[in-house]
PDB file of C-alpha atoms in Angstrom:
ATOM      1  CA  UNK A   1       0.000   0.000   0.000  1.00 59.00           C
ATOM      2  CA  UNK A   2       0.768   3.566  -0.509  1.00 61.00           C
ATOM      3  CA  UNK A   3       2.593   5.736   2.143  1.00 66.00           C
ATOM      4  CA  UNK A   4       2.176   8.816   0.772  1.00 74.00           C
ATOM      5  CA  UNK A   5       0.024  10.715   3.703  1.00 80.00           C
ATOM      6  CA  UNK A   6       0.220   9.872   7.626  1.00 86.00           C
ATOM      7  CA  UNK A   7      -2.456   7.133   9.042  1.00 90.00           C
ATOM      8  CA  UNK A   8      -3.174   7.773  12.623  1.00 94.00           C
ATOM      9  CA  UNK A   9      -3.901   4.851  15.026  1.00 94.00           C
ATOM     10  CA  UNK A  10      -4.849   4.059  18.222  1.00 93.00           C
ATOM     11  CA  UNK A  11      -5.365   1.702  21.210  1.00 92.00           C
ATOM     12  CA  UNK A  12      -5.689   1.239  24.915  1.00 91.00           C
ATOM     13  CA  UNK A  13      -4.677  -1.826  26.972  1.00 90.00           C
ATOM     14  CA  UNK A  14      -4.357  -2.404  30.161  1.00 89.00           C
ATOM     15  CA  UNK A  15      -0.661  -2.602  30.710  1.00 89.00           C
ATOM     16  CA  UNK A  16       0.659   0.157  33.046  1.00 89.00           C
ATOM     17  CA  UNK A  17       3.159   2.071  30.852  1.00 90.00           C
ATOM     18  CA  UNK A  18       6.215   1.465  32.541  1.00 90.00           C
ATOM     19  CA  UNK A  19       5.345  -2.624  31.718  1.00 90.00           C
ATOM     20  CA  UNK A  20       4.457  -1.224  28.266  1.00 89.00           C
ATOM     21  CA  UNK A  21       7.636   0.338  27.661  1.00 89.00           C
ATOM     22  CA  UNK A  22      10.074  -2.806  29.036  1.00 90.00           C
ATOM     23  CA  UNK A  23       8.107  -5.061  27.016  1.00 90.00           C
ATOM     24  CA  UNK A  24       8.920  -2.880  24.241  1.00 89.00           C
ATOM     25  CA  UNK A  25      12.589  -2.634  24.885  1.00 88.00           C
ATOM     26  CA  UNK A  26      12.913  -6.253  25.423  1.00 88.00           C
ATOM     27  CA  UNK A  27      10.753  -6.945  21.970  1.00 89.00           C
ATOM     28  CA  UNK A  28      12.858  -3.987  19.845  1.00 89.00           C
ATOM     29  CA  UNK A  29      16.508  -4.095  18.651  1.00 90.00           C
ATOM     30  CA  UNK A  30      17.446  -0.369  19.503  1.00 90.00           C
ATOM     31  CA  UNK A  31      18.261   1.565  16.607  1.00 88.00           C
ATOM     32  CA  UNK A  32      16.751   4.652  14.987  1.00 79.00           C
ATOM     33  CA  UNK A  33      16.727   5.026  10.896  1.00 76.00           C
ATOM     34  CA  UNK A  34      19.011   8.013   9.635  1.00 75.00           C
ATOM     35  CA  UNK A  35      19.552   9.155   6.284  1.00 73.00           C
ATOM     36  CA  UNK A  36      23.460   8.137   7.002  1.00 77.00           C
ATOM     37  CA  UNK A  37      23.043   5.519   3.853  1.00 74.00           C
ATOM     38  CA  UNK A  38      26.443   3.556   5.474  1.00 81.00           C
ATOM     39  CA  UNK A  39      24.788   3.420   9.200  1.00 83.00           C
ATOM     40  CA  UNK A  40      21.613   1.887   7.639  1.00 81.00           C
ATOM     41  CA  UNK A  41      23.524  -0.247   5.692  1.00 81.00           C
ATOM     42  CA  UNK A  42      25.325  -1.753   8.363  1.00 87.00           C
ATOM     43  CA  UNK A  43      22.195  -2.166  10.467  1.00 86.00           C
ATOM     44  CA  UNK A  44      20.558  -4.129   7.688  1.00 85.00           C
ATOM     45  CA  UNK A  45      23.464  -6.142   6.766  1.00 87.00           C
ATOM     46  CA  UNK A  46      24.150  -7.109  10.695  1.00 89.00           C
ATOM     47  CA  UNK A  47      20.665  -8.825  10.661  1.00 89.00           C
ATOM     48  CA  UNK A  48      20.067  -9.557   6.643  1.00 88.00           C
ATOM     49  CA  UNK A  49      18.801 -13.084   7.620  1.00 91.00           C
ATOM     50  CA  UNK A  50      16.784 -12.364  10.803  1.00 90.00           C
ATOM     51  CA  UNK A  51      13.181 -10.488  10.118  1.00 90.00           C
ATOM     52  CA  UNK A  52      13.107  -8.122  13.145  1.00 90.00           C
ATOM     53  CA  UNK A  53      10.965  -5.450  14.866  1.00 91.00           C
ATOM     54  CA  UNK A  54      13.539  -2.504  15.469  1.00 91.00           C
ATOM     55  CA  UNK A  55      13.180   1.514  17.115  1.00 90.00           C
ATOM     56  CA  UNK A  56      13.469   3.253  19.801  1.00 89.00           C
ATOM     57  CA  UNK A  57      11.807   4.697  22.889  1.00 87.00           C
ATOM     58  CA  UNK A  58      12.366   8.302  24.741  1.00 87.00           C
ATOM     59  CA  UNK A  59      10.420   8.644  27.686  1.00 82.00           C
ATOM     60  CA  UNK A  60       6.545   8.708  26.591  1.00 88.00           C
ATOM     61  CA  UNK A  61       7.265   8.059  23.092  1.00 91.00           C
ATOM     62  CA  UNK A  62       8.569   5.223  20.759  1.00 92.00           C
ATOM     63  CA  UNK A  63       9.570   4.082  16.954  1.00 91.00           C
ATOM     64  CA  UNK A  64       9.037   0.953  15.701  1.00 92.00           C
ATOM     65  CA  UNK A  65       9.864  -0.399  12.094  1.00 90.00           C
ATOM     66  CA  UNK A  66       9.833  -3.826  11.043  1.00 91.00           C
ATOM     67  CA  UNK A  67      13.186  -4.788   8.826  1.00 89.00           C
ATOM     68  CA  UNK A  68      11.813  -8.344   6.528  1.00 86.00           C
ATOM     69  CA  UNK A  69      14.628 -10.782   5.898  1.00 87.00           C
ATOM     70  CA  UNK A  70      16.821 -10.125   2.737  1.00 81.00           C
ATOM     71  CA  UNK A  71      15.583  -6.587   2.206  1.00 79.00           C
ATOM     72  CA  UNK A  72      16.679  -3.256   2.302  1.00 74.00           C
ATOM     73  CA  UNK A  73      14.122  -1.260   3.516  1.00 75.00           C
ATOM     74  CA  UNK A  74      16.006   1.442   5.791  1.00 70.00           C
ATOM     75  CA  UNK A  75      12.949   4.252   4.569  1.00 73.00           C
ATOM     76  CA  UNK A  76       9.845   1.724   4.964  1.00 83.00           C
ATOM     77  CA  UNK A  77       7.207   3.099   6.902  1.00 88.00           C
ATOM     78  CA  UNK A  78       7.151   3.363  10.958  1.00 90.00           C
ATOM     79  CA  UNK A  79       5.072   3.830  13.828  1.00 93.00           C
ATOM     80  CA  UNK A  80       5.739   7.166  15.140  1.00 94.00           C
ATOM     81  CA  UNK A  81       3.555   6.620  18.937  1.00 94.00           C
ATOM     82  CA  UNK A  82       3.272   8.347  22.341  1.00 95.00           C
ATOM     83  CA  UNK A  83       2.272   6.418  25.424  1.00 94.00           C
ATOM     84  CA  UNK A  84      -0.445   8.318  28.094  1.00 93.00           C
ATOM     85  CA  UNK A  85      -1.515   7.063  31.047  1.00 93.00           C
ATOM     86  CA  UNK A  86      -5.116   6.721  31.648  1.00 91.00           C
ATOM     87  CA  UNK A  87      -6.781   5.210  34.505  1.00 91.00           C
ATOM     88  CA  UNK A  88      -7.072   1.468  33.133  1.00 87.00           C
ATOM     89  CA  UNK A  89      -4.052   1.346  31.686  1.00 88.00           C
ATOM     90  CA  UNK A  90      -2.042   2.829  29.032  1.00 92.00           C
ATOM     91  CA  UNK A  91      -3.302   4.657  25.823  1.00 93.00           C
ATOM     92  CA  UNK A  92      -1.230   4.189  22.316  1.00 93.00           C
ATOM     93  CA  UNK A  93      -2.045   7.046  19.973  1.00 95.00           C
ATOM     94  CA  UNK A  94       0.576   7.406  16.792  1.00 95.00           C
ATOM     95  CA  UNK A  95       0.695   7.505  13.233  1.00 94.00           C
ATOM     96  CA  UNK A  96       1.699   5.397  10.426  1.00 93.00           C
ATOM     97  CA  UNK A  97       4.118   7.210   7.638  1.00 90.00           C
ATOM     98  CA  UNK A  98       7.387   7.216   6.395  1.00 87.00           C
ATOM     99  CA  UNK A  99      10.337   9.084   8.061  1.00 83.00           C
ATOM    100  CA  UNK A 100      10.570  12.380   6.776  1.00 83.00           C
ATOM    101  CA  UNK A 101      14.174  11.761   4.855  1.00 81.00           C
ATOM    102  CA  UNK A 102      12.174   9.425   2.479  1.00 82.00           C
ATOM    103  CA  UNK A 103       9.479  11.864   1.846  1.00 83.00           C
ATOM    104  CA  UNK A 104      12.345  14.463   1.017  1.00 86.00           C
ATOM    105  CA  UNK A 105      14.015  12.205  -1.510  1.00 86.00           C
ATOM    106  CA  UNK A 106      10.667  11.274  -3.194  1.00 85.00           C
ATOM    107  CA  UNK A 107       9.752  15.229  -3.927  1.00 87.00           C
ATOM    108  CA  UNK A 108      13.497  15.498  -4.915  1.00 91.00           C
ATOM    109  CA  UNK A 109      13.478  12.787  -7.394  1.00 91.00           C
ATOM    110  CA  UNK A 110       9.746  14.048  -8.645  1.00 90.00           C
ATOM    111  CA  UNK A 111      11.202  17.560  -9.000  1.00 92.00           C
ATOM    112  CA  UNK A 112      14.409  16.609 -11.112  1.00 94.00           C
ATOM    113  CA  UNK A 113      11.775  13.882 -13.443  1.00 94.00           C
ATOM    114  CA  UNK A 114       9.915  17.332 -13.997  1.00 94.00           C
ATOM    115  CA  UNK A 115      12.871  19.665 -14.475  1.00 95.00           C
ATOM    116  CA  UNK A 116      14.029  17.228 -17.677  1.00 95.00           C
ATOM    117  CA  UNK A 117      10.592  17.045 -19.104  1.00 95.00           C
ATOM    118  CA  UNK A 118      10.653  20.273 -18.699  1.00 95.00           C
ATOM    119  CA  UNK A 119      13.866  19.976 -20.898  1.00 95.00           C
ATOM    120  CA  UNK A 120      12.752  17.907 -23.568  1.00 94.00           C
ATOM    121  CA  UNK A 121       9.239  19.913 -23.823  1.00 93.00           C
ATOM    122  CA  UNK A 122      11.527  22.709 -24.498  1.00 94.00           C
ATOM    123  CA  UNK A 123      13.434  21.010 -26.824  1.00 93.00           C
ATOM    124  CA  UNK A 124      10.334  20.397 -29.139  1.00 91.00           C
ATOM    125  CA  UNK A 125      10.806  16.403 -28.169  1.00 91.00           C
ATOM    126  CA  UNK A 126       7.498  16.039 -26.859  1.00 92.00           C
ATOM    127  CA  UNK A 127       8.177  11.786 -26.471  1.00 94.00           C
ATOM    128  CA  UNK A 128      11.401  12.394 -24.454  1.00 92.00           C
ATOM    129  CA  UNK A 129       8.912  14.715 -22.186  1.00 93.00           C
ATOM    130  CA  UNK A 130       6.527  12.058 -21.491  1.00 95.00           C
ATOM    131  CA  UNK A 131       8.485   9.574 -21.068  1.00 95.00           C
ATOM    132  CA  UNK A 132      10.403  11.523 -18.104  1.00 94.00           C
ATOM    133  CA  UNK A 133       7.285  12.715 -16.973  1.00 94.00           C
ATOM    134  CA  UNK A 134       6.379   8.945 -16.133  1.00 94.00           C
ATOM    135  CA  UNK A 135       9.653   8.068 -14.932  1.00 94.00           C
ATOM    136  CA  UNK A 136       8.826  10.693 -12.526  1.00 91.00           C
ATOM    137  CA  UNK A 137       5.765   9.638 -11.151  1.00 90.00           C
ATOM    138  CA  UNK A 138       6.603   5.813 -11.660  1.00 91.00           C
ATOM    139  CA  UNK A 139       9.681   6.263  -9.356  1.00 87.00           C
ATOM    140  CA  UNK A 140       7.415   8.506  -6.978  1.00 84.00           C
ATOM    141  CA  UNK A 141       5.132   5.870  -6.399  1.00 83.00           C
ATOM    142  CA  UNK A 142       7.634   3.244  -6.044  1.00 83.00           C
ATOM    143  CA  UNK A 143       9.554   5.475  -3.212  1.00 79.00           C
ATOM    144  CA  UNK A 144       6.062   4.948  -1.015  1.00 77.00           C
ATOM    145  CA  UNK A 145       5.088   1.433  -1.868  1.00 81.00           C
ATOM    146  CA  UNK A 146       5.525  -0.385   0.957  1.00 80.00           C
ATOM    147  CA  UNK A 147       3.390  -2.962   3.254  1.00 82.00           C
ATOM    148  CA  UNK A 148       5.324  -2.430   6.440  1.00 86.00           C
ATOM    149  CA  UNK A 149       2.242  -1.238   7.682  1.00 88.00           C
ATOM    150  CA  UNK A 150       0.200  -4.608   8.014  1.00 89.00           C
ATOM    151  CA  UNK A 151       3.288  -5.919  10.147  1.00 90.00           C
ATOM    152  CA  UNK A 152       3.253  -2.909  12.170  1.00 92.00           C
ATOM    153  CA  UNK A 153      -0.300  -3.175  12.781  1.00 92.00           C
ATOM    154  CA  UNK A 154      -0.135  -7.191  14.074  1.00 91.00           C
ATOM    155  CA  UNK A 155       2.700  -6.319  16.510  1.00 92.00           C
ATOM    156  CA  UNK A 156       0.630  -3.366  18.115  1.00 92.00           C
ATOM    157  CA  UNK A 157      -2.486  -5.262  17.835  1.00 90.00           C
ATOM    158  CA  UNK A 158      -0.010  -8.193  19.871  1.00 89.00           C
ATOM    159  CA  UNK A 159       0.889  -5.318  22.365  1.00 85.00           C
ATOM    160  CA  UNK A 160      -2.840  -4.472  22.805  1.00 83.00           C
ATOM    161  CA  UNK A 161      -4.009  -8.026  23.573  1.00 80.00           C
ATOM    162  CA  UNK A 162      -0.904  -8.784  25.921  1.00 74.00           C
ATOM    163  CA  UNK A 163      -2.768  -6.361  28.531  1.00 63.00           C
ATOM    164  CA  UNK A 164      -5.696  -8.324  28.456  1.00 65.00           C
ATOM    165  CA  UNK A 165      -3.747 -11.927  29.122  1.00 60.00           C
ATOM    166  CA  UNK A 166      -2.328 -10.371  31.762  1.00 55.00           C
ATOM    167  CA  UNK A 167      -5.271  -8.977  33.019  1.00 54.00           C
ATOM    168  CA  UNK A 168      -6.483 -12.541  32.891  1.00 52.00           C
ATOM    169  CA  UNK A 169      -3.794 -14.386  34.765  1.00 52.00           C
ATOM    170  CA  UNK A 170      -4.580 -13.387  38.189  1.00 53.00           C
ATOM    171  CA  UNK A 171      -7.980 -14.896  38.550  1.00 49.00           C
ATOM    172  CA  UNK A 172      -6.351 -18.652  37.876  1.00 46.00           C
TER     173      UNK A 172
END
């Protein structure tokens, strides 16, 4: 699916934070995603045949991306989330998008397809204009397609339904 603009999301469970936040830390492999294209590269060759959640946390909020086996997907899309306490539990509110680096690149590459049609329109080679102007918004595309997203969603959706087994286990 597309990650062009931001998804929000949401959820409550009944984990106090502070258990929210060490399951998290014992679940995530702490790294965050720069645009330093070596750093990433290192990260992603380190675990190239291991399909891991990875992110980080800073107080009341968190990062998580999911890295698939065999890929290299150091600007797939993330959970950007802050963790409030409420009186049952904990509340999860965040969004779904890309970091901002890959959003950058994206326009940049858009921009420079344009800039060459552009070109060729101006050089009366109305073919050579088309063809970048589909280039551009081929390779646009492509920068956002991504279906981190589901994977993202099944861990949280984990995180939300760990509060209620653990809710549970007392009463045994």
């Amino acid at each position: 699916m597309f990650s062009v603009f931001p998804k929000r999301y949401s959820f409550e469970t009944s984990l106090a934070p502070k258990k929210l936040v060490r399951k998290l830390q014992g679940d995530l492999v702490e790294y965050r995603p720069t645009m330093n294209i070596l750093s990433t590269s290192r990260f992603m060759k380190k675990y190239k045949f291991e399909s891991i959640y990875y992110g980080r946390h800073d107080g009341s909020s968190f990062e998580l991306y999911y890295h698939r086996m065999k890929k290299r997907d150091g600007g797939s899309t993330g959970f950007y989330g802050k963790i409030i306490k409420t009186e049952n539990g904990t509340l999860v509110k965040g969004w779904f998008r890309k970091p901002v680096y890959a959003y950058v690149f994206a326009v940049c590459f858009a921009l420079a397809c344009l800039i060459c049609a552009v070109g060729a329109y101006a050089a009366e080679t109305l073919t050579g204009a088309y063809v970048f102007l589909g280039l551009g918004l081929a390779g646009f595309l492509l920068l956002l397609w991504d279906n981190n997203e589901t994977y993202l969603r099944a861990y949280l959706d984990e995180l939300k339904d760990s509060g209620k087994e653990q809710k549970a286990e007392p009463n045994r």
